[in-house]
Amino acid sequence: MTAHIIDGAALAKEKIIQLKQIVTELQSRGIQPGLATVQVGDDPASRIYVRNKVRACTEAGVTSVHHDLPGTSSESDVLQLLDQLNRDPKIHGIIVQLPVPRHLDARRMSQAIAVAKDVDGFNWQNLGALVEGAPGILPCTPRAAMVMLDGANIPIEGRHAVVVGRSNIVGKPVALLLIGRGATVTVCNSRTPDLGAITRLADILVVATGRAGLVTGSMVKPGAAVIDVGINRLPTGKIAGDVVYDEAKEIAGWITPVPGGVGPMTVAMLVENTVNAASH
Ligand code: GUN
């Protein structure tokens, strides 16, 4: 039997429609939610991601203001802009699109964003809240993975979740969210010896390594829910995930496609974090 496809694009569209209603209510109370996006340099993938974020904001009625800084910008140039945005009452959320050029310290950028406007959830206060399960702004991609599971009514509590990937943006935080929901969580990475022996134990398999085709069909437990967070551009120009989709969909119970899976939902989560930040 082939897997149920979790249609991230459709779920994200529904989410944006719900958010638009909330934005309309906020507007009637005189609040216009605003997101500031900052890109430093000319990374082509970042340009596409930022464009998608701006478009989703527009669809939800959220104002977005994009700041394009040259790749030669100094750290103080960026920090100065962030300081100005932190103080701007029309801006409720701020993101610096990653990666930033190598001469800049991404951590320092994340730390410079006001906690209440940190809609990527990357600064230490929000990450600390995530560790404790306290209220805070949660990072968008891990939230998107959870919303995809919930959208497909996949039980989490008591299940074995395997996360492949250990990044600060996805692997670590999604593991924490799964722990918070009562899953038994194993965290691996692309270099884990005999990775398949572990992924085959997973009722829920979240893959976020940035390596196209790392997880093959034979590494998936029959009936598992497979959440593919990877977005890789193949030499052919095609976009593919970290999971060999055509194989895995014949074995899994549920699977997210790439493109059209976690990606659009991540963007919707950013809009939601911004709307929430404007509501407080
Ligand atoms: N680059 C890759 N993922 C992300 C993300 O979630 N937020 C930002 N700002 N940059 C990214």
Short mmCIF file of C-alpha atoms and ligand atoms in Angstrom, two decimals:
data_model
loop_
_atom_site.label_atom_id
_atom_site.label_comp_id
_atom_site.label_asym_id
_atom_site.label_seq_id
_atom_site.Cartn_x
_atom_site.Cartn_y
_atom_site.Cartn_z
CA MET A 1 0.00 0.00 0.00
CA THR A 2 1.30 3.44 -0.72
CA ALA A 3 1.59 6.05 2.00
CA HIS A 4 -0.85 8.86 2.71
CA ILE A 5 0.75 12.02 1.35
CA ILE A 6 0.74 14.85 3.90
CA ASP A 7 0.07 17.82 1.66
CA GLY A 8 2.03 20.64 3.29
CA ALA A 9 1.07 23.15 0.63
CA ALA A 10 -2.67 22.56 1.27
CA LEU A 11 -2.27 22.59 5.08
CA ALA A 12 -0.22 25.79 4.84
CA LYS A 13 -2.88 27.43 2.67
CA GLU A 14 -5.55 26.63 5.29
CA LYS A 15 -3.30 28.03 8.01
CA ILE A 16 -2.76 31.27 6.06
CA ILE A 17 -6.54 31.65 5.63
CA GLN A 18 -7.02 31.24 9.42
CA LEU A 19 -4.25 33.76 10.06
CA LYS A 20 -5.83 36.27 7.69
CA GLN A 21 -8.98 36.19 9.83
CA ILE A 22 -6.96 36.85 12.97
CA VAL A 23 -5.12 39.69 11.20
CA THR A 24 -8.48 41.23 10.23
CA GLU A 25 -9.52 41.18 13.89
CA LEU A 26 -6.22 42.74 14.94
CA GLN A 27 -6.63 45.45 12.28
CA SER A 28 -10.07 46.27 13.66
CA ARG A 29 -8.32 46.91 16.99
CA GLY A 30 -5.79 49.18 15.25
CA ILE A 31 -2.96 46.63 15.13
CA GLN A 32 -1.26 45.96 11.78
CA PRO A 33 1.19 43.03 12.17
CA GLY A 34 4.57 43.65 10.55
CA LEU A 35 7.55 41.42 9.74
CA ALA A 36 11.03 42.66 8.86
CA THR A 37 13.18 40.33 6.78
CA VAL A 38 16.90 40.92 6.50
CA GLN A 39 19.15 39.29 3.91
CA VAL A 40 22.87 39.94 3.90
CA GLY A 41 24.55 39.06 0.60
CA ASP A 42 23.20 37.37 -2.45
CA ASP A 43 22.64 33.69 -1.67
CA PRO A 44 20.19 32.60 -4.42
CA ALA A 45 18.37 30.01 -2.26
CA SER A 46 17.92 32.62 0.50
CA ARG A 47 16.45 34.99 -2.05
CA ILE A 48 13.80 32.41 -2.97
CA TYR A 49 13.04 31.64 0.71
CA VAL A 50 12.66 35.33 1.56
CA ARG A 51 10.42 35.86 -1.46
CA ASN A 52 8.17 33.01 -0.27
CA LYS A 53 8.02 34.51 3.22
CA VAL A 54 7.11 37.94 1.88
CA ARG A 55 4.42 36.42 -0.34
CA ALA A 56 2.87 34.45 2.54
CA CYS A 57 2.80 37.62 4.66
CA THR A 58 0.97 39.46 1.89
CA GLU A 59 -1.59 36.64 1.62
CA ALA A 60 -2.27 36.81 5.36
CA GLY A 61 -2.48 40.62 5.44
CA VAL A 62 0.79 40.98 7.35
CA THR A 63 2.98 43.89 6.28
CA SER A 64 6.53 42.88 5.41
CA VAL A 65 9.51 45.12 4.98
CA HIS A 66 12.57 43.60 3.33
CA HIS A 67 16.08 44.87 4.00
CA ASP A 68 18.67 43.77 1.47
CA LEU A 69 22.18 44.42 2.76
CA PRO A 70 25.29 43.98 0.61
CA GLY A 71 27.46 40.92 1.34
CA THR A 72 30.25 43.29 2.32
CA SER A 73 28.23 44.75 5.22
CA SER A 74 30.05 44.88 8.54
CA GLU A 75 28.71 43.35 11.71
CA SER A 76 27.96 46.80 13.08
CA ASP A 77 25.95 47.65 9.93
CA VAL A 78 23.70 44.65 10.55
CA LEU A 79 23.50 45.16 14.32
CA GLN A 80 22.58 48.81 13.77
CA LEU A 81 19.71 47.82 11.48
CA LEU A 82 18.50 45.19 13.98
CA ASP A 83 18.60 47.78 16.76
CA GLN A 84 16.49 50.15 14.67
CA LEU A 85 13.99 47.35 13.91
CA ASN A 86 13.87 46.33 17.59
CA ARG A 87 12.73 49.88 18.40
CA ASP A 88 10.26 50.20 15.51
CA PRO A 89 6.69 49.82 16.89
CA LYS A 90 5.35 48.88 13.43
CA ILE A 91 7.60 45.79 13.37
CA HIS A 92 6.50 42.79 15.47
CA GLY A 93 8.80 40.14 14.01
CA ILE A 94 12.38 40.20 12.70
CA ILE A 95 14.36 37.53 10.88
CA VAL A 96 17.85 37.46 9.49
CA GLN A 97 17.84 34.92 6.68
CA LEU A 98 20.62 32.37 7.11
CA PRO A 99 23.29 31.71 5.99
CA VAL A 100 25.00 35.07 6.46
CA PRO A 101 28.40 35.72 4.81
CA ARG A 102 31.26 34.01 6.61
CA HIS A 103 32.76 37.18 8.11
CA LEU A 104 29.55 37.69 10.12
CA ASP A 105 28.62 35.80 13.30
CA ALA A 106 25.10 34.40 12.82
CA ARG A 107 24.79 33.75 16.55
CA ARG A 108 25.44 37.38 17.36
CA MET A 109 22.73 38.42 14.86
CA SER A 110 20.15 36.08 16.44
CA GLN A 111 21.07 37.32 19.91
CA ALA A 112 20.66 40.95 18.81
CA ILE A 113 16.97 40.50 17.94
CA ALA A 114 14.58 41.48 20.76
CA VAL A 115 13.21 38.31 22.42
CA ALA A 116 9.59 39.33 21.74
CA LYS A 117 10.35 39.93 18.03
CA ASP A 118 12.49 36.81 17.53
CA VAL A 119 9.97 35.04 15.26
CA ASP A 120 12.60 32.49 14.16
CA GLY A 121 12.91 31.43 17.81
CA PHE A 122 16.70 31.31 17.51
CA ASN A 123 17.78 33.42 20.45
CA TRP A 124 18.84 31.85 23.71
CA GLN A 125 15.85 32.97 25.73
CA ASN A 126 13.39 31.38 23.30
CA LEU A 127 15.55 28.25 22.91
CA GLY A 128 15.79 28.00 26.71
CA ALA A 129 12.00 28.24 26.98
CA LEU A 130 11.76 25.40 24.44
CA VAL A 131 14.09 23.23 26.56
CA GLU A 132 11.92 23.84 29.62
CA GLY A 133 8.59 23.62 27.79
CA ALA A 134 7.87 27.20 28.95
CA PRO A 135 6.01 29.77 26.81
CA GLY A 136 8.23 31.32 24.16
CA ILE A 137 8.52 31.68 20.40
CA LEU A 138 9.17 28.27 18.82
CA PRO A 139 11.35 27.89 15.71
CA CYS A 140 9.34 27.59 12.49
CA THR A 141 10.60 24.41 10.83
CA PRO A 142 10.35 22.20 13.94
CA ARG A 143 6.85 23.59 14.56
CA ALA A 144 5.95 22.88 10.95
CA ALA A 145 7.05 19.25 11.36
CA MET A 146 4.79 18.91 14.42
CA VAL A 147 1.85 20.59 12.69
CA MET A 148 2.24 18.15 9.77
CA LEU A 149 2.05 15.20 12.20
CA ASP A 150 -0.97 16.71 13.97
CA GLY A 151 -2.61 17.63 10.65
CA ALA A 152 -2.49 13.96 9.67
CA ASN A 153 -3.70 12.86 13.15
CA ILE A 154 -0.55 10.85 13.77
CA PRO A 155 -0.23 9.86 17.43
CA ILE A 156 3.01 11.00 19.07
CA GLU A 157 2.78 10.10 22.75
CA GLY A 158 4.36 6.74 23.47
CA ARG A 159 5.71 6.37 19.93
CA HIS A 160 9.36 5.98 18.98
CA ALA A 161 10.49 9.04 17.04
CA VAL A 162 13.85 9.03 15.30
CA VAL A 163 15.32 12.37 14.26
CA VAL A 164 18.12 12.26 11.70
CA GLY A 165 19.96 15.57 11.94
CA ARG A 166 21.37 17.51 14.85
CA SER A 167 21.23 21.14 13.74
CA ASN A 168 20.27 23.96 16.07
CA ILE A 169 17.56 25.05 13.61
CA VAL A 170 15.80 21.70 13.10
CA GLY A 171 17.25 18.49 14.58
CA LYS A 172 17.74 19.57 18.18
CA PRO A 173 14.54 21.62 18.56
CA VAL A 174 12.28 19.06 16.84
CA ALA A 175 13.69 16.39 19.17
CA LEU A 176 12.74 18.62 22.13
CA LEU A 177 9.21 19.16 20.80
CA LEU A 178 8.76 15.41 20.32
CA ILE A 179 10.05 14.78 23.87
CA GLY A 180 7.55 17.37 25.12
CA ARG A 181 4.75 15.40 23.47
CA GLY A 182 5.74 12.17 25.18
CA ALA A 183 7.56 10.40 22.34
CA THR A 184 10.59 8.22 22.95
CA VAL A 185 13.19 10.08 20.91
CA THR A 186 16.43 8.91 19.31
CA VAL A 187 18.62 11.53 17.64
CA CYS A 188 21.01 10.38 14.90
CA ASN A 189 22.91 12.15 12.17
CA SER A 190 24.15 11.45 8.68
CA ARG A 191 27.29 9.78 10.07
CA THR A 192 25.56 7.43 12.50
CA PRO A 193 26.91 3.90 11.84
CA ASP A 194 24.23 1.57 10.46
CA LEU A 195 21.72 4.39 10.41
CA GLY A 196 19.08 2.12 8.86
CA ALA A 197 19.07 -0.17 11.90
CA ILE A 198 17.89 2.81 13.97
CA THR A 199 15.57 4.48 11.45
CA ARG A 200 13.79 1.13 10.96
CA LEU A 201 12.69 1.37 14.62
CA ALA A 202 10.95 4.70 14.03
CA ASP A 203 7.18 5.08 14.18
CA ILE A 204 7.90 8.73 13.36
CA LEU A 205 10.98 9.50 11.25
CA VAL A 206 12.06 13.12 10.90
CA VAL A 207 14.94 13.67 8.49
CA ALA A 208 16.82 16.97 8.41
CA THR A 209 20.37 16.52 7.19
CA GLY A 210 20.55 18.38 3.89
CA ARG A 211 21.77 15.21 2.14
CA ALA A 212 19.66 14.20 -0.82
CA GLY A 213 18.69 10.55 -0.82
CA LEU A 214 20.24 9.72 2.59
CA VAL A 215 17.18 7.72 3.71
CA THR A 216 16.19 4.96 1.30
CA GLY A 217 13.01 2.93 1.32
CA SER A 218 14.63 -0.02 3.10
CA MET A 219 15.49 2.28 6.04
CA VAL A 220 11.81 3.01 6.73
CA LYS A 221 9.63 0.92 9.05
CA PRO A 222 6.45 -0.24 7.31
CA GLY A 223 3.60 2.12 8.24
CA ALA A 224 5.88 4.83 9.72
CA ALA A 225 5.23 8.58 9.40
CA VAL A 226 8.10 10.12 7.44
CA ILE A 227 8.66 13.86 7.73
CA ASP A 228 11.27 14.98 5.20
CA VAL A 229 12.69 18.38 6.09
CA GLY A 230 15.45 18.38 3.45
CA ILE A 231 15.38 20.78 0.52
CA ASN A 232 18.21 19.89 -1.86
CA ARG A 233 18.87 21.12 -5.38
CA LEU A 234 20.08 18.18 -7.47
CA PRO A 235 22.63 18.62 -10.29
CA THR A 236 19.66 18.28 -12.68
CA GLY A 237 18.13 21.41 -11.10
CA LYS A 238 15.30 19.41 -9.54
CA ILE A 239 14.46 19.91 -5.85
CA ALA A 240 14.51 16.77 -3.69
CA GLY A 241 14.36 15.91 -0.01
CA ASP A 242 16.67 13.80 2.15
CA VAL A 243 14.41 10.78 1.70
CA VAL A 244 14.17 8.74 -1.52
CA TYR A 245 10.51 9.58 -1.90
CA ASP A 246 9.54 7.08 -4.59
CA GLU A 247 10.88 4.20 -2.50
CA ALA A 248 9.75 5.41 0.92
CA LYS A 249 6.18 6.14 -0.15
CA GLU A 250 5.69 2.43 -0.91
CA ILE A 251 6.62 1.49 2.67
CA ALA A 252 5.66 4.39 4.93
CA GLY A 253 2.15 4.96 6.29
CA TRP A 254 2.45 8.75 5.81
CA ILE A 255 5.04 10.84 4.02
CA THR A 256 5.66 14.51 3.28
CA PRO A 257 6.69 15.36 -0.29
CA VAL A 258 9.49 17.73 -1.31
CA PRO A 259 8.66 20.26 -2.59
CA GLY A 260 5.18 20.87 -1.16
CA GLY A 261 5.71 19.38 2.29
CA VAL A 262 7.38 20.92 5.32
CA GLY A 263 8.65 23.96 3.34
CA PRO A 264 5.34 25.79 2.81
CA MET A 265 4.26 25.00 6.37
CA THR A 266 7.50 26.48 7.72
CA VAL A 267 6.65 29.74 6.00
CA ALA A 268 3.12 29.65 7.43
CA MET A 269 4.60 29.16 10.92
CA LEU A 270 6.71 32.28 10.47
CA VAL A 271 3.59 34.25 9.62
CA GLU A 272 1.84 32.74 12.65
CA ASN A 273 4.72 33.62 14.97
CA THR A 274 4.56 37.19 13.63
CA VAL A 275 0.78 37.43 14.12
CA ASN A 276 1.14 36.06 17.66
CA ALA A 277 3.92 38.55 18.40
CA ALA A 278 1.65 41.38 17.24
CA SER A 279 -1.22 40.11 19.41
CA HIS A 280 0.70 40.37 22.70
N1 GUN B 1 17.83 29.38 6.74
C1 GUN B 1 17.42 28.10 6.72
N2 GUN B 1 16.36 27.95 7.54
C2 GUN B 1 16.11 29.15 8.08
C3 GUN B 1 15.13 29.63 8.99
O1 GUN B 1 14.27 28.91 9.50
N3 GUN B 1 15.21 30.94 9.29
C4 GUN B 1 16.14 31.75 8.78
N4 GUN B 1 16.15 33.03 9.16
N5 GUN B 1 17.06 31.36 7.93
C5 GUN B 1 17.05 30.05 7.59
#
